[in-house]
Amino acid sequence: MNHWSLALGLVLGVLVLREATAHTHHLHNAQKEREADGARSPRDHGHYTNGEHNADFDHEAILGSVKDAEEYDQLPAMEAKRRLEILLVKMDRDNDKQINRKELHSWILRSFRMLSEEESSERMDEVDEDEDGYVTWAEYISETYGIKDPEDQQLLDKDDQVEEQRLLKEDRQLFNAADKNIDGRLDDMEFLAFSHPEESPDMLPIILQQTLEEKDVNNDGLIDFQEYIGDKGNKTKTINPSEQDQDRRKFEEHDVDGDNVLNLDEIQSLYIPTNMDIAEDEVDHLFAAADDDNDDLLSFLEILDHHDVFVGSEATDYGDHLHNLDRFDDEL
């Protein structure tokens, strides 16, 4: 076989492999991934990994965009500071040249919403196969599950695909709930509710019901500790004691009334994390990093002195990047 034939064979092999794997199951996007205990991953699930701090989370919490955070990482320090100061003026609602906790909290919540919109838009671009600005159920299951025709859903009806079947059923329930005008397709706002249901109040009852169906074995509308740990409770001989202690602590933390079961409010707190508390934790984190005089206020100077904590930068050459600062002009 000559070199050209070999090269052609390799190219064809890659194309075949790409076609075979083009519709592998993505499960869910980052916001819908589950923790080990079944809870939906909170917005800050990547802030710390194995005890290591990820500064990207802080930058995204200020900029409200993964793309913008990546761009700032390439800016010289002086340019990063200049752009950050423009944002501080917008963040400073009372115009006192200082950022208080409430102002920072509101700004971070707004950034979280913008991040969700960015994630949803990117995911919609992947799923909207005919690029008509809408996502149908057929398009979604084709891209996500590799099912070319809704009638072929039984292809997942195998004993080793129980998890796939459950996710498909839950996705269908969420899709129907997000389809407010019942036209069988999702526009950008409906797709946002579908892809980030934990952030849409109208979707919370669906998520709660799905959680109960998965966890509430005795159908009493509550979740006790054994139901919470699920299958791990049947592996007492191999379960790590420290892991069991961690499970117990987390359960008791959310069992506010101390009755050894989780009611609906407690279930929602555990399984559907909200951005309010996450934003509050991030405010504490940023104040601890930058409030040098410990007056519980962040002056512009303090923030700019710690600009790398808030937005990042690199002392490198860069091109003329356009930065859409007017995105922050709307009222908080």
Coordinates of N, CA, C and O in Angstrom, one line a residue, residues 17-196:
L17 N -15.3 6.7 12.2 CA -15.3 6.8 13.7 C -16.1 8.0 14.1 O -16.9 7.9 15.1
R18 N -16.0 9.1 13.4 CA -16.7 10.3 13.8 C -18.2 10.1 13.6 O -19.0 10.5 14.4
E19 N -18.6 9.5 12.5 CA -20.0 9.2 12.3 C -20.6 8.3 13.4 O -21.7 8.5 13.9
A20 N -19.8 7.3 13.8 CA -20.2 6.3 14.8 C -20.4 7.0 16.1 O -21.2 6.5 17.0
T21 N -19.6 8.0 16.4 CA -19.6 8.6 17.8 C -20.3 10.0 17.8 O -20.3 10.6 18.8
A22 N -20.9 10.4 16.6 CA -21.4 11.7 16.5 C -22.6 12.0 17.5 O -22.8 13.1 17.8
H23 N -23.3 10.9 17.9 CA -24.5 11.1 18.7 C -24.3 10.4 20.0 O -25.3 9.9 20.5
T24 N -23.1 10.3 20.5 CA -23.0 9.7 21.9 C -23.7 10.6 22.9 O -23.9 11.8 22.7
H25 N -24.2 10.0 23.9 CA -25.1 10.6 24.9 C -24.3 11.7 25.7 O -23.3 11.4 26.3
H26 N -24.7 12.9 25.6 CA -24.1 14.0 26.4 C -24.6 14.0 27.8 O -24.1 14.8 28.6
L27 N -25.5 13.2 28.1 CA -26.2 13.3 29.4 C -26.8 14.6 29.5 O -27.8 14.9 28.9
H28 N -26.2 15.5 30.2 CA -26.8 16.9 30.4 C -25.7 17.9 30.4 O -24.5 17.5 30.5
N29 N -26.0 19.1 30.2 CA -25.0 20.1 30.2 C -24.5 20.3 31.7 O -25.0 19.7 32.6
A30 N -23.5 21.2 31.8 CA -22.8 21.3 33.1 C -23.8 21.6 34.2 O -23.7 21.2 35.4
Q31 N -24.9 22.4 33.9 CA -25.8 22.8 35.0 C -26.7 21.7 35.4 O -27.3 21.8 36.5
K32 N -26.8 20.7 34.6 CA -27.8 19.6 34.9 C -27.0 18.3 35.4 O -27.7 17.3 35.6
E33 N -25.7 18.4 35.5 CA -25.0 17.2 36.0 C -25.4 17.0 37.4 O -25.8 17.9 38.2
R34 N -25.3 15.8 37.9 CA -25.7 15.4 39.3 C -24.5 15.2 40.1 O -23.4 14.8 39.7
E35 N -24.6 15.5 41.4 CA -23.6 15.2 42.4 C -23.8 13.7 42.7 O -24.7 13.0 42.3
A36 N -22.9 13.2 43.5 CA -22.9 11.8 43.9 C -24.2 11.4 44.6 O -24.7 10.3 44.5
D37 N -24.8 12.3 45.3 CA -26.0 12.0 46.1 C -27.3 12.3 45.3 O -28.4 12.2 45.8
G38 N -27.1 12.7 44.0 CA -28.3 12.9 43.2 C -28.7 14.4 43.1 O -29.5 14.7 42.2
A39 N -28.1 15.2 43.9 CA -28.4 16.7 43.8 C -27.9 17.3 42.5 O -26.9 16.8 42.0
R40 N -28.6 18.3 42.0 CA -28.1 19.0 40.8 C -26.9 19.8 41.2 O -26.9 20.4 42.2
S41 N -25.9 19.8 40.3 CA -24.7 20.5 40.6 C -25.0 22.0 40.8 O -25.6 22.6 39.9
P42 N -24.5 22.6 41.8 CA -24.7 24.0 42.0 C -23.8 24.8 41.1 O -22.9 24.3 40.5
R43 N -24.1 26.1 40.9 CA -23.4 27.0 40.0 C -21.9 26.9 40.4 O -21.0 27.1 39.5
D44 N -21.5 26.8 41.6 CA -20.1 26.9 42.1 C -19.5 25.5 42.2 O -18.5 25.3 42.9
H45 N -20.0 24.5 41.5 CA -19.5 23.1 41.6 C -18.0 23.0 41.2 O -17.3 22.1 41.6
G46 N -17.6 24.0 40.4 CA -16.2 23.9 39.9 C -15.3 24.9 40.6 O -14.1 25.1 40.2
H47 N -15.8 25.6 41.7 CA -15.0 26.6 42.4 C -13.8 26.0 43.1 O -12.7 26.5 43.0
Y48 N -14.0 24.8 43.7 CA -12.9 24.1 44.3 C -12.9 22.7 43.8 O -14.0 22.0 43.8
T49 N -11.8 22.2 43.4 CA -11.7 20.8 42.9 C -10.5 20.1 43.7 O -9.4 20.5 43.6
N50 N -10.9 19.1 44.4 CA -9.9 18.4 45.3 C -9.1 19.3 46.1 O -7.9 19.2 46.3
G51 N -9.9 20.3 46.7 CA -9.2 21.3 47.6 C -8.5 22.4 46.9 O -8.0 23.3 47.5
E52 N -8.4 22.3 45.5 CA -7.7 23.3 44.8 C -8.6 24.4 44.3 O -9.7 24.1 43.8
H53 N -8.3 25.7 44.5 CA -9.1 26.8 44.1 C -9.0 27.1 42.6 O -7.9 27.1 42.1
N54 N -10.2 27.3 42.0 CA -10.2 27.6 40.6 C -10.6 29.0 40.4 O -11.8 29.4 40.6
A55 N -9.7 29.9 40.1 CA -9.9 31.3 40.0 C -10.9 31.7 38.8 O -11.5 32.7 38.9
D56 N -11.0 30.8 37.9 CA -11.9 31.1 36.7 C -13.3 31.3 37.2 O -14.1 32.2 36.6
F57 N -13.8 30.6 38.3 CA -15.1 30.8 38.8 C -15.3 32.3 39.3 O -16.3 32.9 39.0
D58 N -14.3 32.8 40.0 CA -14.4 34.2 40.4 C -14.5 35.2 39.3 O -15.3 36.1 39.3
H59 N -13.7 34.9 38.2 CA -13.7 35.8 37.1 C -15.1 35.8 36.4 O -15.6 36.8 36.0
E60 N -15.6 34.6 36.2 CA -16.9 34.5 35.6 C -18.0 35.1 36.4 O -19.0 35.6 35.9
A61 N -17.9 35.0 37.8 CA -18.9 35.6 38.6 C -18.9 37.1 38.5 O -20.0 37.7 38.9
I62 N -17.8 37.7 38.1 CA -17.8 39.1 37.9 C -18.2 39.5 36.5 O -18.9 40.5 36.3
L63 N -17.7 38.8 35.5 CA -17.9 39.1 34.1 C -19.2 38.6 33.5 O -19.6 39.1 32.5
G64 N -19.7 37.5 34.1 CA -21.0 37.0 33.6 C -20.8 36.3 32.2 O -21.8 36.1 31.5
S65 N -19.6 35.9 31.9 CA -19.4 35.2 30.6 C -18.1 34.4 30.6 O -17.1 35.0 31.1
V66 N -18.1 33.2 30.2 CA -16.9 32.4 30.1 C -16.0 33.0 29.0 O -14.8 33.1 29.2
K67 N -16.6 33.4 27.9 CA -15.8 34.0 26.8 C -15.1 35.2 27.3 O -13.9 35.4 27.0
D68 N -15.8 36.1 28.0 CA -15.2 37.3 28.4 C -14.0 37.0 29.4 O -13.0 37.7 29.4
A69 N -14.3 36.0 30.3 CA -13.3 35.7 31.3 C -12.0 35.2 30.6 O -10.9 35.5 31.0
E70 N -12.2 34.4 29.5 CA -11.0 33.9 28.8 C -10.3 35.1 28.1 O -9.1 35.1 28.0
E71 N -11.1 36.1 27.6 CA -10.4 37.2 27.0 C -9.6 38.0 28.0 O -8.5 38.4 27.7
Y72 N -10.2 38.3 29.2 CA -9.5 39.0 30.2 C -8.2 38.3 30.6 O -7.2 39.0 30.9
D73 N -8.2 37.0 30.5 CA -6.9 36.3 30.9 C -5.8 36.6 30.0 O -4.6 36.4 30.3
Q74 N -6.1 37.1 28.8 CA -5.1 37.4 27.8 C -4.7 38.9 27.8 O -3.8 39.3 27.0
L75 N -5.3 39.7 28.7 CA -5.1 41.2 28.7 C -3.9 41.5 29.6 O -3.7 40.9 30.6
P76 N -3.2 42.6 29.2 CA -2.1 43.1 30.1 C -2.8 43.7 31.3 O -4.0 44.1 31.3
A77 N -2.1 43.7 32.4 CA -2.7 44.2 33.7 C -3.4 45.5 33.6 O -4.5 45.7 34.1
M78 N -2.7 46.5 33.0 CA -3.3 47.8 32.9 C -4.6 47.9 32.1 O -5.5 48.6 32.5
E79 N -4.7 47.1 31.1 CA -5.9 47.1 30.3 C -7.0 46.4 31.1 O -8.2 46.8 31.1
A80 N -6.7 45.3 31.8 CA -7.7 44.6 32.6 C -8.2 45.5 33.7 O -9.4 45.6 34.0
K81 N -7.3 46.3 34.3 CA -7.8 47.3 35.3 C -8.7 48.3 34.7 O -9.7 48.7 35.4
R82 N -8.3 48.8 33.6 CA -9.1 49.9 32.9 C -10.5 49.4 32.7 O -11.5 50.1 33.0
R83 N -10.7 48.2 32.1 CA -12.0 47.6 31.9 C -12.7 47.3 33.2 O -13.9 47.5 33.3
L84 N -12.0 46.8 34.1 CA -12.6 46.5 35.4 C -13.2 47.8 36.1 O -14.3 47.7 36.7
E85 N -12.5 48.9 36.0 CA -13.0 50.1 36.6 C -14.3 50.6 35.9 O -15.1 51.1 36.6
I86 N -14.4 50.3 34.6 CA -15.7 50.7 34.0 C -16.8 49.8 34.6 O -17.9 50.4 34.8
L87 N -16.5 48.6 34.8 CA -17.6 47.7 35.4 C -17.9 48.2 36.9 O -19.0 48.1 37.3
L88 N -16.9 48.6 37.6 CA -17.1 49.0 39.0 C -18.1 50.2 39.0 O -18.9 50.3 39.9
V89 N -17.9 51.1 38.1 CA -18.9 52.3 38.0 C -20.3 51.8 37.9 O -21.2 52.3 38.5
K90 N -20.5 50.8 37.1 CA -21.8 50.2 36.9 C -22.3 49.4 38.1 O -23.5 49.4 38.4
M91 N -21.4 48.8 38.7 CA -21.7 48.0 39.9 C -22.0 48.9 41.1 O -22.9 48.5 42.0
D92 N -21.5 50.1 41.2 CA -21.6 51.0 42.3 C -22.9 51.7 42.2 O -23.0 52.9 41.7
R93 N -24.0 51.2 42.7 CA -25.3 51.7 42.5 C -25.5 53.0 43.3 O -26.3 53.9 42.9
D94 N -24.9 53.2 44.4 CA -25.0 54.5 45.2 C -23.9 55.5 44.9 O -23.9 56.6 45.5
N95 N -23.1 55.2 43.9 CA -22.1 56.2 43.5 C -21.2 56.7 44.6 O -20.8 57.9 44.6
D96 N -20.8 55.8 45.5 CA -19.9 56.3 46.6 C -18.5 55.8 46.4 O -17.7 55.9 47.3
K97 N -18.2 55.3 45.2 CA -16.8 54.8 44.9 C -16.4 53.6 45.8 O -15.2 53.3 45.9
Q98 N -17.4 52.9 46.3 CA -17.1 51.7 47.1 C -18.2 50.7 46.7 O -19.3 51.1 46.4
I99 N -17.8 49.4 46.9 CA -18.8 48.4 46.6 C -19.1 47.7 47.9 O -18.2 47.1 48.6
N100 N -20.4 47.8 48.3 CA -20.8 47.1 49.5 C -21.2 45.7 49.2 O -21.3 45.3 48.0
R101 N -21.5 44.9 50.2 CA -21.9 43.5 50.0 C -23.2 43.3 49.2 O -23.3 42.4 48.3
K102 N -24.1 44.2 49.4 CA -25.4 44.1 48.7 C -25.2 44.3 47.2 O -25.7 43.6 46.3
E103 N -24.4 45.4 46.9 CA -24.1 45.7 45.5 C -23.3 44.5 44.8 O -23.7 44.1 43.6
L104 N -22.4 44.0 45.5 CA -21.6 42.8 44.9 C -22.5 41.6 44.7 O -22.4 40.9 43.7
H105 N -23.3 41.4 45.7 CA -24.3 40.2 45.7 C -25.2 40.3 44.5 O -25.4 39.3 43.7
S106 N -25.8 41.5 44.3 CA -26.7 41.7 43.1 C -26.0 41.5 41.8 O -26.5 41.0 40.9
W107 N -24.7 42.1 41.8 CA -23.9 41.9 40.5 C -23.6 40.5 40.2 O -23.7 40.0 39.1
I108 N -23.3 39.7 41.2 CA -22.9 38.3 41.0 C -24.2 37.5 40.6 O -24.1 36.7 39.7
L109 N -25.3 37.8 41.2 CA -26.5 37.1 40.8 C -26.8 37.4 39.3 O -27.2 36.5 38.5
R110 N -26.6 38.6 38.9 CA -26.8 39.0 37.5 C -25.8 38.3 36.6 O -26.2 37.8 35.5
S111 N -24.6 38.2 37.1 CA -23.6 37.4 36.3 C -24.0 36.0 36.1 O -23.9 35.4 35.0
F112 N -24.5 35.4 37.2 CA -25.0 34.0 37.1 C -26.1 33.8 36.1 O -26.1 32.8 35.3
R113 N -27.0 34.8 36.0 CA -28.1 34.7 35.0 C -27.5 34.8 33.6 O -27.9 34.1 32.7
M114 N -26.5 35.7 33.5 CA -25.9 35.9 32.1 C -25.1 34.6 31.7 O -25.1 34.2 30.6
L115 N -24.5 34.0 32.7 CA -23.8 32.7 32.4 C -24.7 31.6 32.0 O -24.5 30.9 31.0
S116 N -25.9 31.5 32.6 CA -26.9 30.6 32.3 C -27.4 30.8 30.8 O -27.6 29.9 30.0
E117 N -27.6 32.1 30.5 CA -28.1 32.4 29.2 C -27.0 32.1 28.1 O -27.3 31.6 27.1
E118 N -25.8 32.3 28.5 CA -24.7 32.0 27.5 C -24.6 30.5 27.3 O -24.5 30.0 26.2
E119 N -24.6 29.7 28.4 CA -24.6 28.3 28.3 C -25.8 27.7 27.5 O -25.6 26.9 26.7
S120 N -27.0 28.3 27.8 CA -28.2 27.8 27.1 C -28.1 28.1 25.6 O -28.5 27.3 24.8
S121 N -27.6 29.3 25.3 CA -27.5 29.7 23.9 C -26.5 28.8 23.1 O -26.8 28.3 22.0
E122 N -25.4 28.5 23.8 CA -24.4 27.6 23.1 C -25.0 26.2 23.0 O -24.8 25.5 21.9
R123 N -25.7 25.7 24.0 CA -26.3 24.4 23.9 C -27.4 24.3 22.8 O -27.5 23.4 22.1
M124 N -28.2 25.4 22.7 CA -29.2 25.5 21.7 C -28.6 25.4 20.3 O -29.2 24.8 19.4
D125 N -27.5 26.1 20.1 CA -26.9 26.1 18.8 C -26.5 24.7 18.4 O -26.5 24.3 17.2
E126 N -26.1 23.9 19.4 CA -25.7 22.5 19.1 C -26.9 21.6 18.8 O -26.9 20.8 17.9
V127 N -28.1 21.9 19.4 CA -29.2 21.0 19.3 C -30.1 21.4 18.1 O -30.7 20.6 17.4
D128 N -30.2 22.7 17.8 CA -31.0 23.3 16.7 C -30.5 22.9 15.3 O -29.8 23.7 14.7
E129 N -30.8 21.7 14.9 CA -30.1 21.1 13.7 C -30.5 21.9 12.4 O -29.7 22.0 11.5
D130 N -31.7 22.3 12.3 CA -32.1 23.0 11.1 C -31.9 24.5 11.2 O -32.3 25.3 10.3
E131 N -31.4 25.0 12.3 CA -31.0 26.4 12.5 C -32.2 27.4 12.3 O -32.1 28.4 11.7
D132 N -33.4 27.0 12.8 CA -34.6 27.8 12.6 C -34.9 28.6 13.9 O -35.9 29.3 13.9
G133 N -34.0 28.5 14.9 CA -34.3 29.3 16.1 C -35.2 28.6 17.1 O -35.5 29.2 18.1
Y134 N -35.5 27.3 16.8 CA -36.4 26.5 17.7 C -35.8 25.1 17.9 O -35.1 24.7 17.0
V135 N -36.0 24.5 19.0 CA -35.6 23.1 19.2 C -36.8 22.3 19.4 O -37.7 22.5 20.3
T136 N -37.0 21.3 18.6 CA -38.0 20.3 18.7 C -37.5 19.1 19.5 O -36.3 18.9 19.7
W137 N -38.5 18.3 20.0 CA -38.1 17.1 20.8 C -37.3 16.2 19.9 O -36.3 15.6 20.4
A138 N -37.7 16.1 18.6 CA -36.9 15.2 17.7 C -35.5 15.6 17.6 O -34.5 14.8 17.6
E139 N -35.2 17.0 17.5 CA -33.9 17.5 17.4 C -33.1 17.2 18.7 O -31.9 16.8 18.6
Y140 N -33.8 17.4 19.8 CA -33.1 17.2 21.1 C -32.6 15.8 21.3 O -31.5 15.5 21.6
I141 N -33.5 14.8 21.1 CA -33.1 13.4 21.3 C -32.2 12.9 20.2 O -31.4 12.0 20.5
S142 N -32.2 13.5 19.1 CA -31.2 13.1 18.0 C -29.8 13.5 18.4 O -28.9 12.7 18.4
E143 N -29.7 14.8 18.9 CA -28.3 15.3 19.2 C -27.9 14.7 20.6 O -26.7 14.4 20.8
T144 N -28.8 14.5 21.5 CA -28.4 14.2 22.9 C -28.3 12.6 23.1 O -27.4 12.2 23.8
Y145 N -29.3 11.9 22.5 CA -29.3 10.5 22.7 C -29.0 9.6 21.5 O -28.9 8.4 21.6
G146 N -28.8 10.3 20.4 CA -28.6 9.5 19.1 C -29.8 8.8 18.6 O -29.6 7.9 17.8
I147 N -31.0 9.3 18.9 CA -32.2 8.7 18.4 C -32.7 9.5 17.3 O -33.1 10.7 17.4
K148 N -32.7 9.0 16.1 CA -33.0 9.7 14.9 C -34.5 10.0 14.7 O -34.9 10.9 14.1
D149 N -35.3 9.1 15.3 CA -36.7 9.2 15.2 C -37.4 9.0 16.5 O -37.0 8.1 17.2
P150 N -38.3 9.9 16.9 CA -38.9 9.7 18.3 C -39.5 8.3 18.4 O -39.6 7.8 19.6
E151 N -39.9 7.7 17.3 CA -40.5 6.3 17.4 C -39.4 5.3 17.8 O -39.8 4.2 18.1
D152 N -38.2 5.7 17.7 CA -37.1 4.7 18.0 C -36.6 4.8 19.4 O -35.6 4.2 19.7
Q153 N -37.4 5.4 20.3 CA -37.0 5.5 21.7 C -36.8 4.1 22.3 O -36.1 4.0 23.3
Q154 N -37.5 3.1 21.8 CA -37.4 1.8 22.4 C -36.0 1.2 22.2 O -35.7 0.2 22.8
L155 N -35.2 1.9 21.4 CA -33.8 1.4 21.2 C -33.0 1.5 22.6 O -32.0 0.8 22.7
L156 N -33.6 2.3 23.5 CA -32.9 2.5 24.8 C -33.5 1.5 25.8 O -33.0 1.4 26.9
D157 N -34.5 0.7 25.4 CA -35.2 -0.2 26.3 C -34.4 -1.5 26.5 O -34.8 -2.6 26.2
K158 N -33.2 -1.3 27.1 CA -32.4 -2.5 27.4 C -32.1 -2.5 28.9 O -32.0 -1.4 29.5
D159 N -31.8 -3.6 29.4 CA -31.6 -3.7 30.9 C -30.4 -2.9 31.3 O -30.4 -2.4 32.4
D160 N -29.4 -2.7 30.4 CA -28.2 -2.0 30.8 C -28.3 -0.5 30.5 O -27.3 0.3 30.6
Q161 N -29.5 0.0 30.2 CA -29.7 1.4 29.9 C -30.8 2.0 30.7 O -31.5 2.9 30.3
V162 N -30.9 1.5 32.0 CA -31.9 2.1 32.9 C -31.7 3.5 33.1 O -32.7 4.3 33.1
E163 N -30.5 4.0 33.3 CA -30.2 5.4 33.6 C -30.6 6.2 32.4 O -31.1 7.3 32.5
E164 N -30.3 5.7 31.1 CA -30.6 6.4 29.9 C -32.2 6.6 29.9 O -32.7 7.7 29.5
Q165 N -32.9 5.5 30.2 CA -34.3 5.6 30.1 C -34.9 6.6 31.1 O -35.8 7.4 30.8
R166 N -34.3 6.7 32.3 CA -34.8 7.6 33.3 C -34.5 9.0 32.9 O -35.4 9.9 33.0
L167 N -33.3 9.3 32.3 CA -33.0 10.6 31.9 C -33.9 11.1 30.7 O -34.3 12.2 30.6
L168 N -34.1 10.1 29.8 CA -35.0 10.4 28.7 C -36.4 10.8 29.2 O -37.0 11.8 28.7
K169 N -36.9 10.1 30.1 CA -38.3 10.4 30.7 C -38.3 11.7 31.4 O -39.2 12.5 31.1
E170 N -37.3 12.0 32.1 CA -37.2 13.3 32.9 C -37.1 14.4 31.9 O -37.7 15.5 32.0
D171 N -36.2 14.3 30.8 CA -36.1 15.3 29.8 C -37.4 15.6 29.1 O -37.7 16.7 28.8
R172 N -38.2 14.5 28.8 CA -39.5 14.7 28.2 C -40.4 15.5 29.1 O -41.1 16.4 28.6
Q173 N -40.4 15.2 30.4 CA -41.2 16.0 31.3 C -40.8 17.5 31.4 O -41.7 18.4 31.3
L174 N -39.5 17.7 31.4 CA -39.0 19.1 31.5 C -39.3 19.8 30.1 O -39.7 21.0 30.1
F175 N -39.2 19.1 29.0 CA -39.4 19.7 27.7 C -40.9 20.2 27.6 O -41.2 21.3 27.2
N176 N -41.8 19.3 28.0 CA -43.2 19.6 28.0 C -43.5 20.8 28.9 O -44.3 21.7 28.6
A177 N -42.9 20.8 30.1 CA -43.2 21.9 31.1 C -42.6 23.2 30.5 O -43.2 24.3 30.8
A178 N -41.5 23.2 29.8 CA -40.9 24.4 29.3 C -41.6 25.0 28.1 O -41.6 26.2 27.8
D179 N -42.3 24.1 27.4 CA -43.0 24.5 26.2 C -44.3 25.2 26.5 O -45.4 24.6 26.5
K180 N -44.2 26.4 26.9 CA -45.4 27.2 27.5 C -46.5 27.3 26.5 O -47.7 27.3 26.9
N181 N -46.2 27.6 25.3 CA -47.3 27.8 24.3 C -47.7 26.5 23.6 O -48.5 26.5 22.7
I182 N -47.2 25.4 24.1 CA -47.6 24.0 23.6 C -47.6 23.9 22.1 O -48.5 23.4 21.5
D183 N -46.5 24.4 21.5 CA -46.4 24.3 20.0 C -45.4 23.2 19.6 O -45.1 23.1 18.4
G184 N -44.9 22.4 20.6 CA -44.0 21.3 20.3 C -42.6 21.7 20.0 O -41.8 20.8 19.6
R185 N -42.2 22.9 20.3 CA -40.8 23.4 20.1 C -40.5 24.4 21.1 O -41.4 25.1 21.6
L186 N -39.2 24.6 21.3 CA -38.8 25.6 22.3 C -38.0 26.7 21.7 O -37.1 26.5 20.9
D187 N -38.5 28.0 22.0 CA -37.7 29.1 21.6 C -36.6 29.3 22.6 O -36.4 28.5 23.5
D188 N -35.8 30.4 22.4 CA -34.6 30.6 23.3 C -35.0 30.7 24.7 O -34.2 30.2 25.6
M189 N -36.1 31.4 25.1 CA -36.4 31.6 26.5 C -36.9 30.2 27.1 O -36.6 29.9 28.2
E190 N -37.7 29.5 26.3 CA -38.2 28.2 26.7 C -37.1 27.2 26.9 O -37.0 26.4 27.8
F191 N -36.1 27.3 26.0 CA -35.0 26.4 26.1 C -34.1 26.7 27.3 O -33.5 25.8 27.9
L192 N -34.0 28.0 27.7 CA -33.3 28.4 28.9 C -33.9 27.7 30.1 O -33.2 27.2 31.0
A193 N -35.3 27.7 30.2 CA -36.0 27.0 31.3 C -35.8 25.5 31.2 O -35.6 24.9 32.3
F194 N -35.7 25.0 30.1 CA -35.5 23.5 29.9 C -34.1 23.1 30.3 O -33.8 22.2 31.0
S195 N -33.1 23.9 29.8 CA -31.7 23.5 30.0 C -31.2 23.9 31.4 O -30.2 23.3 31.9
H196 N -31.9 24.9 32.1 CA -31.5 25.3 33.4 C -32.8 25.4 34.3 O -33.1 26.4 34.8

